[in-house]
Amino acid sequence: MQTDQAPSVAQTTARPNLSFWQIWNMSFGFLGIQYGFGLQQANMSPIYRYLGADEASIPGLWLAGPLTGLLLQPIIGAVSDRSWSPTWGRRKPFILVGALMGSIAMLLMPNSSTVWMAAGLMWMLDAGLNSAMEPFRAFVGDMLNEKQRPTGFAVQSFMVGFGQTLANCMPYILPFIGISMVVSASELTNGIPNSVRYPFYIGAAAILIAVVWTMRTTKEYPPVDESYKQHPVFTAEQKKSISFWHLALTLGAAVLAFFFAARLGGISNGLIWGVGVMAGGYLVLMLPVFKEVLASLSEMPTVMKQLWWVKFFTWYGLPLMWQYLSLAVAKYAFDAPDAVSNKAGFEAGTKWGGLCFAMFSVSCAVISIFIPRIAKAIGSARATHAVFLCIGALGFFLTLTSNDKMIYLVGMGIIGLAWGSIMSMPYLILASAIPKERMGVYMGIFNGFICVPQFIGMLTVPLFYKTLLGDDPRNALVLAGVCMLLAAGSCFLVKAPKAV
């Protein structure tokens, strides 16, 4: 395995061009992270339904994603901005820890016995994946010059599409290579079939393998100056307040929570509560970092403020796709509104929903290769993004035209074109407008822009799902299309630098 050499401090003042394979290696870990997100997006709503959750309650059960992202990503960005280890670098320790946490959640998720156990594991999974994802975004800003950043974000967008394609195609790939998906009903303890179970187990390994590849092949640039030493994460006075007793009490409370919850609900339930208590202690420990995040918010660049409305409408609508696409396919294309009235049809529908998400991811991967050229031809990242968002809206509206399962496949392929832009263009605009020394914290806050509208949507959609949306998952997809159009219009509120 060839390992890229770490650049010298002198080199870091002007980033040299990296080879394509250096950019590929530094983004390869993103493939594993996105495999995990792909499984989550395609399978969590069916898992909740297998375990007996009501359709209208689905958005509330997805709250883990936006809340963990909102809490973790700005903190990780701020801490990593002011960290450096000659051995581990700046961003890589956070990527590795997040990958380990996500892999553990992947192993436990398909063995959930109750809705709330699955919801708790989703919190753990999202915490791990979000902890790993934010540093990858900052990686591009750290390692690449402005000329190569479009390529860097495009490669990440390709990894998004390819990773999620693998995740969504697994129920079809595994039987093809001889792994049986059939299991008797008596062997299923929770109703979750092997077509869901096995891909999660594979996902646990995929996340770690991909992240370790990036860890081994990529060396981070050392800081240009030693400002991280003048502005450490914790001052000497704050370090004194982080006493042995704080750490001991947190660990003790986590152990007690583990044993108590495990006695009531099993080892997996105990792990969820134990990790949750430790996370609470971690957040208390990070209170000084919250001050840095708040200070960064007050000094937010104008372009970043203008991008808020683009992100708001985009991410109010997109979660509706992950929450309701598979349910709409099962209901209309396979005549299976739930797993009780028609279990075979519901399983076939959710599998086809997974294939639709695979088409979504394939089109994302393909278009990501051409997005830099398209943006250059149009002459504006802002206008390019608006065009792709309008295309995505058409894909959502297409799902309303027919009950044919192929319509959903084609519609998701069209939406995937917009997804390729969503995963690259806003980050390209942002990276050109924020100071390099605060790349991590602002990328974290920007990802918080993703979380806030998701949080608002998950709280508000259940209020009008049965009335305004007619208790119909397909109408939720139409609402997502309307949101894409509003996001496209908001692009023209952004006054991006001329370079983008």
Short mmCIF file of C-alpha atoms in Angstrom, two decimals:
data_model
loop_
_atom_site.label_atom_id
_atom_site.label_comp_id
_atom_site.label_asym_id
_atom_site.label_seq_id
_atom_site.Cartn_x
_atom_site.Cartn_y
_atom_site.Cartn_z
CA MET A 1 0.00 0.00 0.00
CA GLN A 2 1.43 3.32 -1.04
CA THR A 3 1.17 6.01 1.61
CA ASP A 4 1.10 9.68 0.70
CA GLN A 5 3.88 11.62 2.39
CA ALA A 6 2.97 14.41 4.77
CA PRO A 7 3.80 17.83 3.30
CA SER A 8 6.21 20.06 5.14
CA VAL A 9 5.09 23.11 7.09
CA ALA A 10 6.61 25.34 4.44
CA GLN A 11 4.48 23.73 1.77
CA THR A 12 1.24 24.36 3.62
CA THR A 13 1.23 28.10 2.97
CA ALA A 14 0.41 27.35 -0.69
CA ARG A 15 -1.34 24.04 -1.27
CA PRO A 16 0.21 22.12 -4.18
CA ASN A 17 -1.93 20.14 -6.61
CA LEU A 18 -2.57 16.58 -5.45
CA SER A 19 -2.83 13.64 -7.83
CA PHE A 20 -6.25 12.16 -8.54
CA TRP A 21 -5.41 9.06 -6.50
CA GLN A 22 -4.33 11.15 -3.52
CA ILE A 23 -7.73 12.87 -3.63
CA TRP A 24 -9.38 9.45 -4.05
CA ASN A 25 -7.57 8.00 -1.01
CA MET A 26 -8.42 10.94 1.25
CA SER A 27 -12.10 10.54 0.28
CA PHE A 28 -12.30 6.73 0.33
CA GLY A 29 -13.37 6.59 3.97
CA PHE A 30 -16.40 8.65 2.95
CA LEU A 31 -17.50 5.59 0.93
CA GLY A 32 -17.91 3.53 4.12
CA ILE A 33 -19.66 6.33 5.97
CA GLN A 34 -22.12 6.77 3.10
CA TYR A 35 -22.72 3.00 2.94
CA GLY A 36 -23.92 3.35 6.53
CA PHE A 37 -26.11 6.34 5.73
CA GLY A 38 -27.52 4.52 2.70
CA LEU A 39 -28.62 1.55 4.80
CA GLN A 40 -30.14 3.86 7.37
CA GLN A 41 -32.04 5.94 4.83
CA ALA A 42 -33.53 2.96 2.98
CA ASN A 43 -34.24 0.67 5.92
CA MET A 44 -35.05 2.55 9.13
CA SER A 45 -38.70 3.29 8.26
CA PRO A 46 -39.33 -0.38 7.30
CA ILE A 47 -37.53 -1.52 10.47
CA TYR A 48 -39.78 0.71 12.57
CA ARG A 49 -42.81 -0.67 10.76
CA TYR A 50 -41.64 -4.27 11.22
CA LEU A 51 -41.42 -3.53 14.94
CA GLY A 52 -44.95 -2.11 14.99
CA ALA A 53 -44.53 1.69 14.70
CA ASP A 54 -47.45 3.74 13.39
CA GLU A 55 -46.88 5.41 10.00
CA ALA A 56 -47.61 8.93 11.31
CA SER A 57 -45.02 8.51 14.08
CA ILE A 58 -42.17 7.74 11.66
CA PRO A 59 -40.82 11.34 11.40
CA GLY A 60 -40.49 11.61 15.18
CA LEU A 61 -38.49 8.39 15.28
CA TRP A 62 -36.01 9.95 12.83
CA LEU A 63 -35.12 12.77 15.23
CA ALA A 64 -31.79 11.12 16.07
CA GLY A 65 -30.14 12.34 12.86
CA PRO A 66 -30.73 16.09 13.11
CA LEU A 67 -30.24 16.30 16.86
CA THR A 68 -26.95 14.40 16.97
CA GLY A 69 -25.68 16.30 13.93
CA LEU A 70 -26.65 19.63 15.45
CA LEU A 71 -24.90 18.84 18.74
CA LEU A 72 -21.83 16.99 17.51
CA GLN A 73 -20.69 18.45 14.20
CA PRO A 74 -19.99 22.05 15.29
CA ILE A 75 -18.24 20.78 18.44
CA ILE A 76 -16.07 18.34 16.51
CA GLY A 77 -15.25 21.04 13.98
CA ALA A 78 -14.25 23.52 16.68
CA VAL A 79 -12.16 20.99 18.61
CA SER A 80 -10.40 19.63 15.50
CA ASP A 81 -9.58 23.18 14.32
CA ARG A 82 -7.56 23.62 17.52
CA SER A 83 -6.00 20.16 17.68
CA TRP A 84 -2.89 18.63 16.17
CA SER A 85 -0.97 15.41 16.70
CA PRO A 86 2.17 14.59 14.68
CA THR A 87 1.05 10.95 14.72
CA TRP A 88 -2.72 11.20 14.24
CA GLY A 89 -3.15 14.58 12.56
CA ARG A 90 -6.09 16.92 13.05
CA ARG A 91 -9.27 15.39 11.61
CA LYS A 92 -8.45 11.66 11.50
CA PRO A 93 -8.92 10.83 15.23
CA PHE A 94 -12.53 12.03 15.06
CA ILE A 95 -13.14 10.06 11.88
CA LEU A 96 -11.83 6.86 13.47
CA VAL A 97 -13.80 7.16 16.72
CA GLY A 98 -17.00 7.96 14.80
CA ALA A 99 -16.46 4.96 12.52
CA LEU A 100 -16.03 2.61 15.50
CA MET A 101 -19.24 3.87 17.12
CA GLY A 102 -21.18 3.59 13.86
CA SER A 103 -19.94 0.04 13.26
CA ILE A 104 -21.10 -1.13 16.69
CA ALA A 105 -24.56 0.37 16.08
CA MET A 106 -24.69 -1.35 12.67
CA LEU A 107 -24.10 -4.73 14.29
CA LEU A 108 -26.82 -4.23 16.90
CA MET A 109 -29.52 -2.50 14.82
CA PRO A 110 -31.07 -5.52 13.01
CA ASN A 111 -31.35 -7.33 16.37
CA SER A 112 -33.63 -4.64 17.84
CA SER A 113 -36.56 -6.12 19.74
CA THR A 114 -38.65 -2.96 20.19
CA VAL A 115 -39.26 0.32 18.39
CA TRP A 116 -37.52 2.29 21.13
CA MET A 117 -34.48 0.03 21.09
CA ALA A 118 -34.16 0.67 17.34
CA ALA A 119 -34.62 4.40 17.95
CA GLY A 120 -31.90 4.38 20.61
CA LEU A 121 -29.51 2.54 18.30
CA MET A 122 -30.30 5.06 15.58
CA TRP A 123 -29.08 7.80 17.94
CA MET A 124 -25.85 5.87 18.42
CA LEU A 125 -25.50 5.21 14.67
CA ASP A 126 -26.09 8.85 13.80
CA ALA A 127 -23.67 10.03 16.46
CA GLY A 128 -20.95 7.84 14.98
CA LEU A 129 -21.60 8.64 11.32
CA ASN A 130 -21.96 12.39 11.97
CA SER A 131 -18.74 12.41 14.02
CA ALA A 132 -16.91 10.87 11.06
CA MET A 133 -18.62 12.84 8.28
CA GLU A 134 -17.86 16.42 9.37
CA PRO A 135 -14.04 15.98 9.39
CA PHE A 136 -14.21 14.56 5.86
CA ARG A 137 -15.85 17.79 4.66
CA ALA A 138 -13.16 19.87 6.39
CA PHE A 139 -10.52 17.58 4.84
CA VAL A 140 -11.20 19.01 1.38
CA GLY A 141 -10.77 22.58 2.60
CA ASP A 142 -7.62 21.65 4.53
CA MET A 143 -5.86 19.63 1.86
CA LEU A 144 -6.82 21.15 -1.50
CA ASN A 145 -6.24 24.51 -3.11
CA GLU A 146 -9.16 26.45 -4.57
CA LYS A 147 -8.54 25.09 -8.06
CA GLN A 148 -8.86 21.46 -6.91
CA ARG A 149 -11.72 21.88 -4.44
CA PRO A 150 -14.44 21.29 -7.06
CA THR A 151 -12.73 17.97 -7.86
CA GLY A 152 -12.45 17.12 -4.16
CA PHE A 153 -16.13 17.72 -3.46
CA ALA A 154 -17.08 15.93 -6.70
CA VAL A 155 -15.09 12.83 -5.61
CA GLN A 156 -16.87 12.95 -2.25
CA SER A 157 -20.18 13.20 -4.09
CA PHE A 158 -19.19 10.14 -6.14
CA MET A 159 -18.41 8.27 -2.90
CA VAL A 160 -21.86 9.23 -1.61
CA GLY A 161 -23.50 7.75 -4.70
CA PHE A 162 -21.33 4.63 -4.90
CA GLY A 163 -21.51 3.84 -1.18
CA GLN A 164 -25.26 4.22 -1.03
CA THR A 165 -25.66 2.20 -4.24
CA LEU A 166 -23.80 -0.73 -2.66
CA ALA A 167 -25.93 -0.45 0.48
CA ASN A 168 -29.22 -0.43 -1.40
CA CYS A 169 -28.27 -3.24 -3.80
CA MET A 170 -27.10 -5.66 -1.09
CA PRO A 171 -30.45 -7.52 -0.83
CA TYR A 172 -30.00 -8.35 -4.55
CA ILE A 173 -26.21 -8.85 -4.56
CA LEU A 174 -26.06 -11.36 -1.67
CA PRO A 175 -28.38 -14.00 -3.23
CA PHE A 176 -26.49 -13.58 -6.51
CA ILE A 177 -23.23 -14.63 -4.80
CA GLY A 178 -24.92 -17.54 -3.00
CA ILE A 179 -25.89 -16.09 0.39
CA SER A 180 -29.44 -17.15 1.24
CA MET A 181 -31.93 -14.48 2.30
CA VAL A 182 -34.56 -17.09 3.27
CA VAL A 183 -35.26 -17.78 6.94
CA SER A 184 -38.21 -19.45 8.63
CA ALA A 185 -40.62 -17.32 10.65
CA SER A 186 -39.71 -19.24 13.81
CA GLU A 187 -36.09 -18.11 13.46
CA LEU A 188 -37.00 -14.43 13.31
CA THR A 189 -37.11 -12.92 16.79
CA ASN A 190 -38.26 -9.46 15.67
CA GLY A 191 -39.74 -9.85 12.19
CA ILE A 192 -36.76 -8.14 10.49
CA PRO A 193 -35.79 -10.29 7.46
CA ASN A 194 -32.28 -11.28 6.42
CA SER A 195 -32.55 -8.98 3.41
CA VAL A 196 -32.23 -6.17 5.97
CA ARG A 197 -30.15 -7.96 8.59
CA TYR A 198 -27.13 -9.09 6.51
CA PRO A 199 -26.45 -5.73 4.81
CA PHE A 200 -26.18 -4.12 8.25
CA TYR A 201 -23.56 -6.67 9.33
CA ILE A 202 -21.61 -6.04 6.13
CA GLY A 203 -21.96 -2.30 6.75
CA ALA A 204 -20.17 -2.58 10.09
CA ALA A 205 -17.11 -4.01 8.32
CA ALA A 206 -17.36 -1.67 5.31
CA ILE A 207 -17.25 1.45 7.48
CA LEU A 208 -14.09 0.35 9.31
CA ILE A 209 -12.26 -0.93 6.21
CA ALA A 210 -12.88 2.25 4.21
CA VAL A 211 -11.94 4.57 7.08
CA VAL A 212 -8.77 2.63 7.91
CA TRP A 213 -7.77 2.88 4.22
CA THR A 214 -7.95 6.67 4.39
CA MET A 215 -6.13 6.69 7.73
CA ARG A 216 -3.28 4.62 6.29
CA THR A 217 -2.91 6.36 2.92
CA THR A 218 -3.40 10.04 3.79
CA LYS A 219 -1.18 12.32 5.83
CA GLU A 220 -2.63 15.64 6.90
CA TYR A 221 -0.89 18.95 6.45
CA PRO A 222 0.58 20.25 9.71
CA PRO A 223 -0.70 23.68 10.78
CA VAL A 224 0.78 26.65 8.95
CA ASP A 225 1.36 28.38 12.28
CA GLU A 226 1.04 27.43 15.93
CA SER A 227 -2.22 29.29 16.59
CA TYR A 228 -3.77 26.04 17.82
CA LYS A 229 -1.29 26.22 20.72
CA GLN A 230 -2.20 29.81 21.56
CA HIS A 231 -5.92 28.90 21.42
CA PRO A 232 -6.20 25.37 22.83
CA VAL A 233 -9.48 23.54 23.26
CA PHE A 234 -9.24 24.02 27.03
CA THR A 235 -7.32 26.70 28.89
CA ALA A 236 -5.10 25.70 31.80
CA GLU A 237 -7.80 26.90 34.20
CA GLN A 238 -10.48 24.88 32.44
CA LYS A 239 -8.28 21.79 32.49
CA LYS A 240 -8.09 22.07 36.29
CA SER A 241 -11.88 22.01 36.48
CA ILE A 242 -11.99 18.74 34.53
CA SER A 243 -11.28 16.69 37.59
CA PHE A 244 -10.81 13.01 38.07
CA TRP A 245 -14.15 13.00 39.88
CA HIS A 246 -16.04 14.32 36.86
CA LEU A 247 -14.67 11.54 34.68
CA ALA A 248 -15.16 8.91 37.40
CA LEU A 249 -18.77 9.93 38.06
CA THR A 250 -19.58 9.89 34.34
CA LEU A 251 -18.07 6.42 33.90
CA GLY A 252 -19.76 5.14 37.07
CA ALA A 253 -23.14 6.45 36.00
CA ALA A 254 -22.69 4.87 32.55
CA VAL A 255 -21.86 1.48 34.10
CA LEU A 256 -24.90 1.67 36.41
CA ALA A 257 -27.13 2.66 33.51
CA PHE A 258 -25.79 -0.28 31.49
CA PHE A 259 -26.51 -2.90 34.17
CA PHE A 260 -29.91 -1.48 35.09
CA ALA A 261 -31.11 -1.19 31.48
CA ALA A 262 -29.57 -4.55 30.51
CA ARG A 263 -31.46 -6.24 33.35
CA LEU A 264 -34.73 -4.78 32.08
CA GLY A 265 -34.23 -4.99 28.32
CA GLY A 266 -31.14 -7.03 27.47
CA ILE A 267 -27.48 -6.25 26.75
CA SER A 268 -28.19 -4.18 23.64
CA ASN A 269 -30.57 -1.96 25.59
CA GLY A 270 -27.92 -1.61 28.30
CA LEU A 271 -25.32 -0.55 25.76
CA ILE A 272 -27.64 2.17 24.44
CA TRP A 273 -28.22 3.64 27.90
CA GLY A 274 -24.57 3.33 28.90
CA VAL A 275 -23.37 5.13 25.79
CA GLY A 276 -26.12 7.73 26.25
CA VAL A 277 -25.00 8.58 29.78
CA MET A 278 -21.36 8.82 28.68
CA ALA A 279 -22.44 11.12 25.85
CA GLY A 280 -24.19 13.35 28.40
CA GLY A 281 -21.00 13.58 30.43
CA TYR A 282 -19.07 14.38 27.26
CA LEU A 283 -21.43 17.26 26.43
CA VAL A 284 -20.97 18.73 29.92
CA LEU A 285 -17.22 18.47 29.39
CA MET A 286 -17.55 20.30 26.07
CA LEU A 287 -19.32 23.37 27.50
CA PRO A 288 -16.24 25.60 26.89
CA VAL A 289 -16.33 24.56 23.22
CA PHE A 290 -19.97 25.67 22.94
CA LYS A 291 -18.72 29.21 23.62
CA GLU A 292 -16.39 28.94 20.60
CA VAL A 293 -19.29 27.70 18.45
CA LEU A 294 -21.53 30.58 19.59
CA ALA A 295 -18.74 33.08 18.89
CA SER A 296 -18.35 31.64 15.39
CA LEU A 297 -22.10 31.94 14.83
CA SER A 298 -22.00 35.66 15.65
CA GLU A 299 -19.13 36.13 13.15
CA MET A 300 -20.65 33.99 10.40
CA PRO A 301 -19.68 35.07 6.84
CA THR A 302 -22.47 36.68 4.80
CA VAL A 303 -22.45 33.94 2.15
CA MET A 304 -23.02 31.33 4.83
CA LYS A 305 -26.04 33.23 6.17
CA GLN A 306 -27.47 33.47 2.65
CA LEU A 307 -27.05 29.72 2.12
CA TRP A 308 -29.30 29.08 5.12
CA TRP A 309 -32.53 29.32 3.10
CA VAL A 310 -31.20 26.98 0.42
CA LYS A 311 -30.33 24.41 3.07
CA PHE A 312 -33.57 24.97 5.00
CA PHE A 313 -35.93 24.16 2.13
CA THR A 314 -33.70 21.36 0.81
CA TRP A 315 -33.50 19.59 4.14
CA TYR A 316 -37.09 20.15 5.18
CA GLY A 317 -38.07 18.18 2.08
CA LEU A 318 -35.39 15.51 1.66
CA PRO A 319 -36.10 13.54 4.88
CA LEU A 320 -39.62 12.92 3.57
CA MET A 321 -38.02 10.87 0.78
CA TRP A 322 -36.15 8.62 3.20
CA GLN A 323 -39.10 8.31 5.54
CA TYR A 324 -41.85 7.64 3.00
CA LEU A 325 -40.45 6.47 -0.36
CA SER A 326 -40.29 2.76 0.54
CA LEU A 327 -43.69 2.97 2.24
CA ALA A 328 -45.22 4.62 -0.86
CA VAL A 329 -43.74 1.93 -3.14
CA ALA A 330 -45.08 -0.86 -0.92
CA LYS A 331 -48.52 0.74 -0.66
CA TYR A 332 -49.12 1.66 -4.31
CA ALA A 333 -46.90 -0.64 -6.39
CA PHE A 334 -47.28 -3.77 -4.24
CA ASP A 335 -50.69 -3.19 -2.57
CA ALA A 336 -49.12 -3.53 0.89
CA PRO A 337 -49.86 -0.59 3.21
CA ASP A 338 -48.22 -2.39 6.15
CA ALA A 339 -46.40 -5.57 7.15
CA VAL A 340 -49.47 -7.03 8.91
CA SER A 341 -52.06 -7.03 6.11
CA ASN A 342 -49.64 -8.16 3.39
CA LYS A 343 -46.23 -9.08 4.76
CA ALA A 344 -44.90 -10.62 1.52
CA GLY A 345 -45.96 -7.54 -0.47
CA PHE A 346 -44.52 -5.19 2.14
CA GLU A 347 -41.15 -6.97 2.08
CA ALA A 348 -41.14 -6.96 -1.74
CA GLY A 349 -42.09 -3.26 -1.72
CA THR A 350 -39.36 -2.25 0.71
CA LYS A 351 -36.82 -4.25 -1.31
CA TRP A 352 -37.94 -2.41 -4.45
CA GLY A 353 -37.69 0.82 -2.47
CA GLY A 354 -34.09 -0.13 -1.74
CA LEU A 355 -33.53 -0.64 -5.46
CA CYS A 356 -35.04 2.81 -6.09
CA PHE A 357 -32.54 4.28 -3.64
CA ALA A 358 -29.81 2.38 -5.49
CA MET A 359 -30.90 4.08 -8.74
CA PHE A 360 -30.88 7.38 -6.84
CA SER A 361 -27.31 6.71 -5.74
CA VAL A 362 -26.10 5.52 -9.15
CA SER A 363 -27.32 8.69 -10.84
CA CYS A 364 -25.64 10.71 -8.06
CA ALA A 365 -22.35 8.88 -8.64
CA VAL A 366 -22.51 9.35 -12.41
CA ILE A 367 -23.50 13.01 -12.41
CA SER A 368 -20.84 13.85 -9.81
CA ILE A 369 -18.20 13.09 -12.47
CA PHE A 370 -19.64 15.79 -14.72
CA ILE A 371 -20.78 18.41 -12.18
CA PRO A 372 -17.47 20.38 -12.22
CA ARG A 373 -17.66 20.63 -16.03
CA ILE A 374 -21.37 21.55 -15.96
CA ALA A 375 -20.73 24.25 -13.36
CA LYS A 376 -17.86 25.61 -15.45
CA ALA A 377 -20.08 25.68 -18.56
CA ILE A 378 -22.92 27.45 -16.74
CA GLY A 379 -20.42 29.78 -15.12
CA SER A 380 -21.89 29.79 -11.61
CA ALA A 381 -22.10 27.20 -8.83
CA ARG A 382 -25.21 28.99 -7.55
CA ALA A 383 -27.09 28.71 -10.87
CA THR A 384 -25.88 25.14 -11.38
CA HIS A 385 -27.28 24.13 -8.01
CA ALA A 386 -30.64 25.83 -8.75
CA VAL A 387 -30.96 23.91 -12.04
CA PHE A 388 -30.31 20.56 -10.35
CA LEU A 389 -32.78 21.30 -7.55
CA CYS A 390 -35.50 21.98 -10.16
CA ILE A 391 -34.65 18.66 -11.83
CA GLY A 392 -35.00 16.93 -8.46
CA ALA A 393 -38.44 18.50 -7.95
CA LEU A 394 -39.60 16.98 -11.26
CA GLY A 395 -38.48 13.55 -10.01
CA PHE A 396 -40.62 13.88 -6.89
CA PHE A 397 -43.67 15.01 -8.87
CA LEU A 398 -43.24 12.06 -11.25
CA THR A 399 -44.03 9.58 -8.43
CA LEU A 400 -47.61 10.92 -8.34
CA THR A 401 -48.35 10.03 -11.97
CA SER A 402 -48.58 6.21 -11.76
CA ASN A 403 -48.62 3.17 -9.44
CA ASP A 404 -46.13 1.38 -11.70
CA LYS A 405 -43.00 0.43 -9.74
CA MET A 406 -40.85 1.54 -12.69
CA ILE A 407 -42.08 5.13 -12.27
CA TYR A 408 -40.60 5.18 -8.78
CA LEU A 409 -37.32 3.83 -10.15
CA VAL A 410 -37.14 6.52 -12.85
CA GLY A 411 -38.23 9.26 -10.43
CA MET A 412 -35.52 8.37 -7.95
CA GLY A 413 -32.94 8.33 -10.74
CA ILE A 414 -33.91 11.92 -11.56
CA ILE A 415 -33.81 12.96 -7.90
CA GLY A 416 -30.32 11.44 -7.66
CA LEU A 417 -29.08 14.07 -10.12
CA ALA A 418 -30.10 16.76 -7.64
CA TRP A 419 -28.48 14.77 -4.81
CA GLY A 420 -25.13 14.90 -6.61
CA SER A 421 -25.33 18.71 -6.59
CA ILE A 422 -26.61 18.87 -2.98
CA MET A 423 -23.54 16.92 -1.88
CA SER A 424 -21.05 19.22 -3.61
CA MET A 425 -22.15 22.68 -4.79
CA PRO A 426 -23.12 24.25 -1.43
CA TYR A 427 -19.85 23.07 0.11
CA LEU A 428 -17.87 24.48 -2.80
CA ILE A 429 -19.56 27.88 -2.35
CA LEU A 430 -18.97 27.81 1.40
CA ALA A 431 -15.32 26.66 1.28
CA SER A 432 -14.44 29.70 -0.83
CA ALA A 433 -16.00 32.10 1.68
CA ILE A 434 -14.71 31.01 5.10
CA PRO A 435 -11.28 31.42 6.75
CA LYS A 436 -9.10 28.31 6.52
CA GLU A 437 -8.21 28.36 10.23
CA ARG A 438 -11.93 27.97 11.07
CA MET A 439 -12.76 25.48 8.35
CA GLY A 440 -13.80 22.77 10.81
CA VAL A 441 -16.15 24.79 13.00
CA TYR A 442 -17.87 26.47 10.05
CA MET A 443 -18.29 23.19 8.17
CA GLY A 444 -19.79 21.79 11.38
CA ILE A 445 -22.18 24.72 11.74
CA PHE A 446 -23.07 24.42 8.05
CA ASN A 447 -24.00 20.79 8.61
CA GLY A 448 -26.08 22.11 11.50
CA PHE A 449 -28.01 23.99 8.81
CA ILE A 450 -28.95 20.51 7.58
CA CYS A 451 -30.06 19.40 11.03
CA VAL A 452 -32.31 22.30 12.06
CA PRO A 453 -34.81 21.99 9.17
CA GLN A 454 -34.88 18.20 9.63
CA PHE A 455 -35.68 18.71 13.30
CA ILE A 456 -38.44 21.22 12.44
CA GLY A 457 -39.85 18.89 9.78
CA MET A 458 -39.90 15.87 12.04
CA LEU A 459 -41.82 17.83 14.66
CA THR A 460 -44.27 19.50 12.26
CA VAL A 461 -45.03 16.88 9.58
CA PRO A 462 -46.84 14.54 12.04
CA LEU A 463 -49.14 17.47 12.89
CA PHE A 464 -50.54 17.64 9.35
CA TYR A 465 -49.70 14.21 7.89
CA LYS A 466 -53.22 12.83 8.35
CA THR A 467 -54.98 16.05 7.32
CA LEU A 468 -53.04 18.13 4.80
CA LEU A 469 -51.19 15.11 3.34
CA GLY A 470 -54.24 12.84 3.55
CA ASP A 471 -52.42 10.11 5.52
CA ASP A 472 -50.68 9.27 2.23
CA PRO A 473 -46.91 8.65 1.93
CA ARG A 474 -47.00 9.66 -1.75
CA ASN A 475 -48.26 13.14 -0.88
CA ALA A 476 -45.25 13.51 1.42
CA LEU A 477 -43.04 13.02 -1.66
CA VAL A 478 -44.93 15.78 -3.49
CA LEU A 479 -44.28 18.11 -0.54
CA ALA A 480 -40.58 17.25 -0.88
CA GLY A 481 -40.73 18.36 -4.53
CA VAL A 482 -42.29 21.69 -3.57
CA CYS A 483 -39.45 22.22 -1.08
CA MET A 484 -36.88 21.57 -3.84
CA LEU A 485 -38.42 24.35 -5.94
CA LEU A 486 -38.31 26.77 -2.99
CA ALA A 487 -34.65 25.85 -2.41
CA ALA A 488 -33.87 26.51 -6.09
CA GLY A 489 -35.36 29.98 -5.84
CA SER A 490 -33.38 30.67 -2.67
CA CYS A 491 -30.11 30.01 -4.54
CA PHE A 492 -30.42 33.43 -6.14
CA LEU A 493 -30.31 35.11 -2.72
CA VAL A 494 -26.70 33.91 -2.39
CA LYS A 495 -24.01 36.41 -3.39
CA ALA A 496 -21.18 33.94 -3.95
CA PRO A 497 -17.56 34.94 -4.68
CA LYS A 498 -16.83 35.40 -8.38
CA ALA A 499 -14.54 32.36 -8.32
CA VAL A 500 -17.58 30.12 -7.78
#
